[in-house]
């Protein structure tokens, strides 16, 4: 089915149908939905080459990953994000261009993509504190949206982020309410902005309750299962072992659970674990009573929001900066319980 046939079917002009498919804001939402539903029902796909010639756009969104981040290619967080973003790209006729480059070629790759007109916009992944890519993309004048934020960047730029500080303050408060005082933090790499914000939430909760901060309980590393296992194994062997862990992902938390089991302890009774699970497709934490207590945020949904924000910027030049904060939701599972010392005190009173 071509554009004319789809237009005749709907009783709309080709211009209206084209603008509806491309997300132009002057098209009523009801009309856009009608057009999108018909396009899906009849497997309509615009001719990308013709569309590029007509609009002067590449109809492509760029994602650049340096080699040092190549693990993201198999990281379920990245995969879920791309799955969500891809839905929006498909609905709006955009393709995805993924470039994996040497670390020292990252800036040159952005410049090359823009100068060649290979992409209409760029999504920035894994922002660091004071991330230099934001200034670079502003200089290049290409539409971009950051998945996350970058502390210390004062200039306005578009981003979609989860409230990491509040999420980790909330889970730390939850553990403090259960009587835990020795709480270990297994966080992402120290230069990653999300890890900085999560650490700030953890510290804020401890300081507000007058609990001494122990730097020996704070860890930063790539979030792998082995990181969780080895860190928890070593901590649980100590005389002053923590009674609770806060993990920045379900992946290291699985390693923590293995270490707890190997130590002859029971998760949720002897040691509590709380995670930030991102509601990942391949690491499900669902059920009437989830395995882990978690602060949940859907990274797939974040992918949809970031992609839509970027496409809006592309089709509406001069649109205002888009800044969107998503909140994580606390869901209590089987991995948490009262601190052992508190439980013993309560039992003695019975």
One Martini backbone bead per residue (centre of mass of N, CA, C, O) as a GRO file, in nm:
protein
  350
    1UNK     BB    1   0.095   0.037   0.024
    2UNK     BB    2   0.043   0.362  -0.043
    3UNK     BB    3  -0.023   0.684   0.028
    4UNK     BB    4  -0.271   0.715  -0.155
    5UNK     BB    5  -0.425   0.464  -0.057
    6UNK     BB    6  -0.439   0.547   0.240
    7UNK     BB    7  -0.586   0.815   0.193
    8UNK     BB    8  -0.839   0.700   0.051
    9UNK     BB    9  -0.927   0.516   0.285
   10UNK     BB   10  -0.954   0.773   0.494
   11UNK     BB   11  -1.030   1.054   0.353
   12UNK     BB   12  -0.748   1.192   0.309
   13UNK     BB   13  -0.488   1.367   0.267
   14UNK     BB   14  -0.159   1.325   0.204
   15UNK     BB   15  -0.060   1.547   0.392
   16UNK     BB   16  -0.204   1.458   0.650
   17UNK     BB   17  -0.087   1.173   0.665
   18UNK     BB   18   0.210   1.251   0.665
   19UNK     BB   19   0.197   1.431   0.922
   20UNK     BB   20   0.092   1.213   1.111
   21UNK     BB   21   0.335   1.011   1.072
   22UNK     BB   22   0.548   1.263   1.161
   23UNK     BB   23   0.428   1.433   1.418
   24UNK     BB   24   0.274   1.681   1.367
   25UNK     BB   25   0.119   1.917   1.577
   26UNK     BB   26  -0.131   2.013   1.384
   27UNK     BB   27  -0.232   1.734   1.432
   28UNK     BB   28  -0.467   1.566   1.549
   29UNK     BB   29  -0.477   1.307   1.765
   30UNK     BB   30  -0.713   1.150   1.640
   31UNK     BB   31  -0.591   1.143   1.356
   32UNK     BB   32  -0.323   1.010   1.418
   33UNK     BB   33  -0.443   0.748   1.532
   34UNK     BB   34  -0.599   0.666   1.279
   35UNK     BB   35  -0.350   0.648   1.092
   36UNK     BB   36  -0.176   0.449   1.257
   37UNK     BB   37  -0.379   0.215   1.260
   38UNK     BB   38  -0.400   0.183   0.952
   39UNK     BB   39  -0.101   0.134   0.894
   40UNK     BB   40  -0.082  -0.125   1.063
   41UNK     BB   41  -0.319  -0.290   0.934
   42UNK     BB   42  -0.172  -0.240   0.623
   43UNK     BB   43   0.143  -0.231   0.628
   44UNK     BB   44   0.250   0.056   0.628
   45UNK     BB   45   0.540   0.199   0.454
   46UNK     BB   46   0.752   0.427   0.397
   47UNK     BB   47   0.953   0.565   0.166
   48UNK     BB   48   1.259   0.645   0.260
   49UNK     BB   49   1.383   0.779   0.013
   50UNK     BB   50   1.149   0.971  -0.050
   51UNK     BB   51   1.141   1.102   0.229
   52UNK     BB   52   1.425   1.220   0.225
   53UNK     BB   53   1.385   1.398  -0.028
   54UNK     BB   54   1.135   1.559   0.081
   55UNK     BB   55   1.268   1.649   0.380
   56UNK     BB   56   1.593   1.630   0.427
   57UNK     BB   57   1.604   1.361   0.584
   58UNK     BB   58   1.734   1.058   0.726
   59UNK     BB   59   1.555   0.897   0.929
   60UNK     BB   60   1.775   0.901   1.179
   61UNK     BB   61   1.911   0.757   1.477
   62UNK     BB   62   2.176   0.811   1.703
   63UNK     BB   63   2.424   0.574   1.841
   64UNK     BB   64   2.705   0.601   2.068
   65UNK     BB   65   2.971   0.358   2.137
   66UNK     BB   66   3.225   0.289   2.314
   67UNK     BB   67   3.433   0.025   2.362
   68UNK     BB   68   3.421   0.039   2.680
   69UNK     BB   69   3.086  -0.018   2.627
   70UNK     BB   70   3.033  -0.302   2.484
   71UNK     BB   71   2.863  -0.441   2.711
   72UNK     BB   72   2.591  -0.297   2.626
   73UNK     BB   73   2.508  -0.498   2.400
   74UNK     BB   74   2.432  -0.721   2.652
   75UNK     BB   75   2.277  -0.533   2.818
   76UNK     BB   76   1.957  -0.529   2.936
   77UNK     BB   77   1.924  -0.224   2.960
   78UNK     BB   78   1.993  -0.147   2.670
   79UNK     BB   79   1.794  -0.338   2.531
   80UNK     BB   80   1.534  -0.216   2.654
   81UNK     BB   81   1.571   0.068   2.552
   82UNK     BB   82   1.574  -0.001   2.247
   83UNK     BB   83   1.295  -0.130   2.242
   84UNK     BB   84   1.141   0.128   2.315
   85UNK     BB   85   1.256   0.320   2.100
   86UNK     BB   86   1.187   0.144   1.848
   87UNK     BB   87   0.882   0.185   1.858
   88UNK     BB   88   0.893   0.489   1.791
   89UNK     BB   89   1.047   0.480   1.532
   90UNK     BB   90   0.849   0.301   1.375
   91UNK     BB   91   0.595   0.489   1.405
   92UNK     BB   92   0.787   0.741   1.259
   93UNK     BB   93   1.005   0.632   1.034
   94UNK     BB   94   1.264   0.542   1.190
   95UNK     BB   95   1.599   0.480   1.225
   96UNK     BB   96   1.886   0.296   1.343
   97UNK     BB   97   2.220   0.409   1.452
   98UNK     BB   98   2.501   0.207   1.539
   99UNK     BB   99   2.808   0.313   1.701
  100UNK     BB  100   3.124   0.154   1.738
  101UNK     BB  101   3.398   0.303   1.913
  102UNK     BB  102   3.666   0.447   1.987
  103UNK     BB  103   3.734   0.645   2.245
  104UNK     BB  104   3.921   0.856   2.071
  105UNK     BB  105   3.658   0.871   1.844
  106UNK     BB  106   3.394   0.993   1.951
  107UNK     BB  107   3.392   1.289   1.861
  108UNK     BB  108   3.440   1.232   1.557
  109UNK     BB  109   3.176   1.072   1.519
  110UNK     BB  110   2.980   1.298   1.570
  111UNK     BB  111   3.084   1.489   1.351
  112UNK     BB  112   3.039   1.295   1.113
  113UNK     BB  113   2.735   1.247   1.135
  114UNK     BB  114   2.659   1.548   1.100
  115UNK     BB  115   2.816   1.632   0.837
  116UNK     BB  116   2.669   1.391   0.664
  117UNK     BB  117   2.363   1.354   0.751
  118UNK     BB  118   2.301   1.063   0.897
  119UNK     BB  119   2.144   1.230   1.119
  120UNK     BB  120   1.880   1.395   1.315
  121UNK     BB  121   1.971   1.249   1.589
  122UNK     BB  122   2.070   1.209   1.945
  123UNK     BB  123   2.156   0.964   2.188
  124UNK     BB  124   2.257   0.974   2.524
  125UNK     BB  125   2.464   0.762   2.708
  126UNK     BB  126   2.592   0.742   3.009
  127UNK     BB  127   2.629   0.986   3.192
  128UNK     BB  128   2.853   1.201   3.321
  129UNK     BB  129   3.020   1.397   3.502
  130UNK     BB  130   3.063   1.649   3.313
  131UNK     BB  131   2.973   1.602   3.013
  132UNK     BB  132   3.119   1.674   2.699
  133UNK     BB  133   2.889   1.598   2.490
  134UNK     BB  134   2.695   1.834   2.534
  135UNK     BB  135   2.868   2.064   2.421
  136UNK     BB  136   2.918   1.937   2.145
  137UNK     BB  137   2.615   1.913   2.047
  138UNK     BB  138   2.558   2.213   2.073
  139UNK     BB  139   2.772   2.302   1.868
  140UNK     BB  140   2.649   2.122   1.624
  141UNK     BB  141   2.320   2.150   1.627
  142UNK     BB  142   2.195   1.884   1.730
  143UNK     BB  143   1.960   1.688   1.814
  144UNK     BB  144   1.916   1.600   2.170
  145UNK     BB  145   1.906   1.327   2.419
  146UNK     BB  146   1.929   1.240   2.758
  147UNK     BB  147   1.992   0.945   2.941
  148UNK     BB  148   1.978   1.148   3.182
  149UNK     BB  149   2.235   1.320   3.365
  150UNK     BB  150   2.463   1.613   3.437
  151UNK     BB  151   2.659   1.705   3.659
  152UNK     BB  152   2.760   2.053   3.627
  153UNK     BB  153   2.551   2.128   3.412
  154UNK     BB  154   2.408   2.444   3.327
  155UNK     BB  155   2.304   2.399   3.068
  156UNK     BB  156   2.052   2.358   2.859
  157UNK     BB  157   1.891   2.033   2.825
  158UNK     BB  158   1.781   1.731   2.716
  159UNK     BB  159   1.592   1.503   2.940
  160UNK     BB  160   1.568   1.163   3.085
  161UNK     BB  161   1.487   1.067   3.425
  162UNK     BB  162   1.550   0.925   3.723
  163UNK     BB  163   1.504   0.950   4.075
  164UNK     BB  164   1.779   0.849   4.230
  165UNK     BB  165   1.795   0.992   4.500
  166UNK     BB  166   1.514   0.921   4.609
  167UNK     BB  167   1.526   0.615   4.579
  168UNK     BB  168   1.780   0.573   4.779
  169UNK     BB  169   1.658   0.709   5.020
  170UNK     BB  170   1.413   0.526   5.051
  171UNK     BB  171   1.556   0.245   5.086
  172UNK     BB  172   1.726   0.328   5.330
  173UNK     BB  173   1.491   0.401   5.513
  174UNK     BB  174   1.360   0.123   5.509
  175UNK     BB  175   1.601  -0.020   5.654
  176UNK     BB  176   1.605   0.159   5.905
  177UNK     BB  177   1.313   0.082   5.995
  178UNK     BB  178   1.426  -0.230   6.035
  179UNK     BB  179   1.719  -0.172   6.200
  180UNK     BB  180   1.937  -0.095   6.014
  181UNK     BB  181   2.305   0.008   6.006
  182UNK     BB  182   2.455  -0.204   5.819
  183UNK     BB  183   2.488  -0.062   5.495
  184UNK     BB  184   2.540  -0.165   5.178
  185UNK     BB  185   2.686  -0.027   4.869
  186UNK     BB  186   2.609  -0.120   4.527
  187UNK     BB  187   2.756   0.048   4.269
  188UNK     BB  188   2.841   0.217   4.021
  189UNK     BB  189   3.040   0.389   3.857
  190UNK     BB  190   3.176   0.682   3.984
  191UNK     BB  191   3.143   0.859   3.699
  192UNK     BB  192   2.850   0.810   3.710
  193UNK     BB  193   2.571   0.990   3.759
  194UNK     BB  194   2.375   0.785   3.887
  195UNK     BB  195   2.574   0.704   4.116
  196UNK     BB  196   2.594   0.979   4.250
  197UNK     BB  197   2.289   1.006   4.318
  198UNK     BB  198   2.256   0.743   4.479
  199UNK     BB  199   2.468   0.808   4.693
  200UNK     BB  200   2.325   1.065   4.798
  201UNK     BB  201   2.071   0.920   4.905
  202UNK     BB  202   2.208   0.731   5.105
  203UNK     BB  203   2.348   0.954   5.275
  204UNK     BB  204   2.098   1.120   5.354
  205UNK     BB  205   1.963   0.900   5.524
  206UNK     BB  206   2.185   0.857   5.733
  207UNK     BB  207   2.220   1.154   5.830
  208UNK     BB  208   1.918   1.200   5.921
  209UNK     BB  209   1.962   0.951   6.147
  210UNK     BB  210   2.264   0.948   6.266
  211UNK     BB  211   2.439   0.763   6.081
  212UNK     BB  212   2.724   0.636   6.027
  213UNK     BB  213   2.963   0.667   5.781
  214UNK     BB  214   3.098   0.388   5.584
  215UNK     BB  215   3.323   0.361   5.330
  216UNK     BB  216   3.352   0.034   5.351
  217UNK     BB  217   3.030   0.017   5.231
  218UNK     BB  218   3.135   0.147   4.953
  219UNK     BB  219   3.068   0.061   4.601
  220UNK     BB  220   3.245   0.064   4.274
  221UNK     BB  221   3.109  -0.087   3.972
  222UNK     BB  222   3.044  -0.299   3.755
  223UNK     BB  223   2.721  -0.454   3.703
  224UNK     BB  224   2.781  -0.759   3.820
  225UNK     BB  225   2.755  -1.064   3.959
  226UNK     BB  226   3.050  -1.079   4.069
  227UNK     BB  227   3.050  -0.819   4.226
  228UNK     BB  228   2.832  -0.909   4.428
  229UNK     BB  229   2.964  -1.168   4.531
  230UNK     BB  230   3.250  -1.073   4.626
  231UNK     BB  231   3.161  -0.846   4.811
  232UNK     BB  232   2.973  -1.012   4.998
  233UNK     BB  233   3.169  -1.233   5.082
  234UNK     BB  234   3.369  -1.045   5.231
  235UNK     BB  235   3.168  -0.904   5.426
  236UNK     BB  236   3.042  -1.170   5.562
  237UNK     BB  237   3.336  -1.248   5.694
  238UNK     BB  238   3.297  -1.032   5.891
  239UNK     BB  239   3.235  -0.928   6.211
  240UNK     BB  240   3.090  -0.646   6.081
  241UNK     BB  241   2.863  -0.725   5.912
  242UNK     BB  242   2.623  -0.665   5.713
  243UNK     BB  243   2.251  -0.664   5.711
  244UNK     BB  244   2.263  -0.489   5.437
  245UNK     BB  245   2.166  -0.427   5.085
  246UNK     BB  246   2.238  -0.197   4.814
  247UNK     BB  247   2.145  -0.229   4.471
  248UNK     BB  248   2.173  -0.097   4.135
  249UNK     BB  249   2.099  -0.403   4.059
  250UNK     BB  250   1.996  -0.726   3.992
  251UNK     BB  251   2.264  -0.849   3.908
  252UNK     BB  252   2.438  -0.818   4.174
  253UNK     BB  253   2.211  -0.934   4.357
  254UNK     BB  254   2.250  -1.227   4.268
  255UNK     BB  255   2.533  -1.242   4.396
  256UNK     BB  256   2.447  -1.183   4.685
  257UNK     BB  257   2.263  -1.429   4.717
  258UNK     BB  258   2.490  -1.637   4.679
  259UNK     BB  259   2.663  -1.547   4.924
  260UNK     BB  260   2.452  -1.596   5.141
  261UNK     BB  261   2.420  -1.899   5.089
  262UNK     BB  262   2.726  -1.979   5.125
  263UNK     BB  263   2.710  -1.869   5.437
  264UNK     BB  264   2.435  -1.993   5.561
  265UNK     BB  265   2.214  -1.790   5.478
  266UNK     BB  266   1.913  -1.575   5.481
  267UNK     BB  267   1.725  -1.409   5.278
  268UNK     BB  268   1.531  -1.180   5.484
  269UNK     BB  269   1.657  -1.267   5.771
  270UNK     BB  270   1.978  -1.216   5.795
  271UNK     BB  271   1.964  -1.068   5.505
  272UNK     BB  272   1.921  -0.772   5.329
  273UNK     BB  273   1.769  -0.677   5.002
  274UNK     BB  274   1.801  -0.401   4.772
  275UNK     BB  275   1.673  -0.278   4.455
  276UNK     BB  276   1.743  -0.170   4.122
  277UNK     BB  277   1.557  -0.310   3.839
  278UNK     BB  278   1.414  -0.169   3.577
  279UNK     BB  279   1.216  -0.376   3.472
  280UNK     BB  280   1.329  -0.636   3.339
  281UNK     BB  281   1.273  -0.878   3.104
  282UNK     BB  282   1.524  -1.100   3.186
  283UNK     BB  283   1.479  -0.997   3.511
  284UNK     BB  284   1.244  -1.096   3.684
  285UNK     BB  285   1.036  -0.926   3.967
  286UNK     BB  286   0.771  -1.072   3.991
  287UNK     BB  287   0.469  -1.101   4.159
  288UNK     BB  288   0.307  -1.116   4.453
  289UNK     BB  289   0.613  -1.192   4.570
  290UNK     BB  290   0.891  -1.075   4.531
  291UNK     BB  291   1.217  -1.152   4.566
  292UNK     BB  292   1.265  -0.837   4.556
  293UNK     BB  293   1.322  -0.551   4.689
  294UNK     BB  294   1.209  -0.250   4.505
  295UNK     BB  295   1.300   0.002   4.276
  296UNK     BB  296   1.091   0.094   4.009
  297UNK     BB  297   1.189   0.114   3.655
  298UNK     BB  298   1.129   0.156   3.316
  299UNK     BB  299   1.350   0.141   3.054
  300UNK     BB  300   1.155   0.111   2.821
  301UNK     BB  301   0.991   0.363   2.883
  302UNK     BB  302   1.230   0.554   2.863
  303UNK     BB  303   1.284   0.501   2.565
  304UNK     BB  304   1.020   0.622   2.467
  305UNK     BB  305   1.056   0.909   2.583
  306UNK     BB  306   1.321   0.982   2.447
  307UNK     BB  307   1.236   0.936   2.152
  308UNK     BB  308   0.996   1.134   2.148
  309UNK     BB  309   1.154   1.387   2.227
  310UNK     BB  310   1.340   1.383   1.977
  311UNK     BB  311   1.128   1.385   1.751
  312UNK     BB  312   1.002   1.652   1.835
  313UNK     BB  313   1.262   1.817   1.779
  314UNK     BB  314   1.284   1.748   1.476
  315UNK     BB  315   0.980   1.837   1.379
  316UNK     BB  316   1.033   2.096   1.600
  317UNK     BB  317   1.190   2.352   1.558
  318UNK     BB  318   1.245   2.526   1.863
  319UNK     BB  319   1.180   2.361   2.079
  320UNK     BB  320   1.171   2.313   2.388
  321UNK     BB  321   1.310   2.198   2.647
  322UNK     BB  322   1.339   1.857   2.764
  323UNK     BB  323   1.229   1.773   3.105
  324UNK     BB  324   1.222   1.442   3.268
  325UNK     BB  325   1.080   1.295   3.562
  326UNK     BB  326   1.113   0.981   3.702
  327UNK     BB  327   0.953   0.753   3.919
  328UNK     BB  328   1.009   0.534   4.163
  329UNK     BB  329   0.885   0.218   4.293
  330UNK     BB  330   0.802   0.064   4.586
  331UNK     BB  331   0.862  -0.296   4.632
  332UNK     BB  332   0.780  -0.556   4.834
  333UNK     BB  333   0.967  -0.840   4.931
  334UNK     BB  334   1.162  -1.129   5.038
  335UNK     BB  335   1.456  -0.966   5.098
  336UNK     BB  336   1.317  -0.844   5.364
  337UNK     BB  337   1.389  -0.745   5.714
  338UNK     BB  338   1.462  -0.749   6.013
  339UNK     BB  339   1.697  -0.697   6.210
  340UNK     BB  340   1.844  -0.924   6.402
  341UNK     BB  341   1.863  -0.753   6.664
  342UNK     BB  342   1.567  -0.663   6.667
  343UNK     BB  343   1.439  -0.942   6.666
  344UNK     BB  344   1.561  -1.039   6.931
  345UNK     BB  345   1.439  -0.818   7.113
  346UNK     BB  346   1.141  -0.885   7.050
  347UNK     BB  347   1.147  -1.183   7.145
  348UNK     BB  348   1.231  -1.120   7.447
  349UNK     BB  349   0.948  -0.963   7.507
  350UNK     BB  350   0.745  -1.220   7.480
   0.00000   0.00000   0.00000
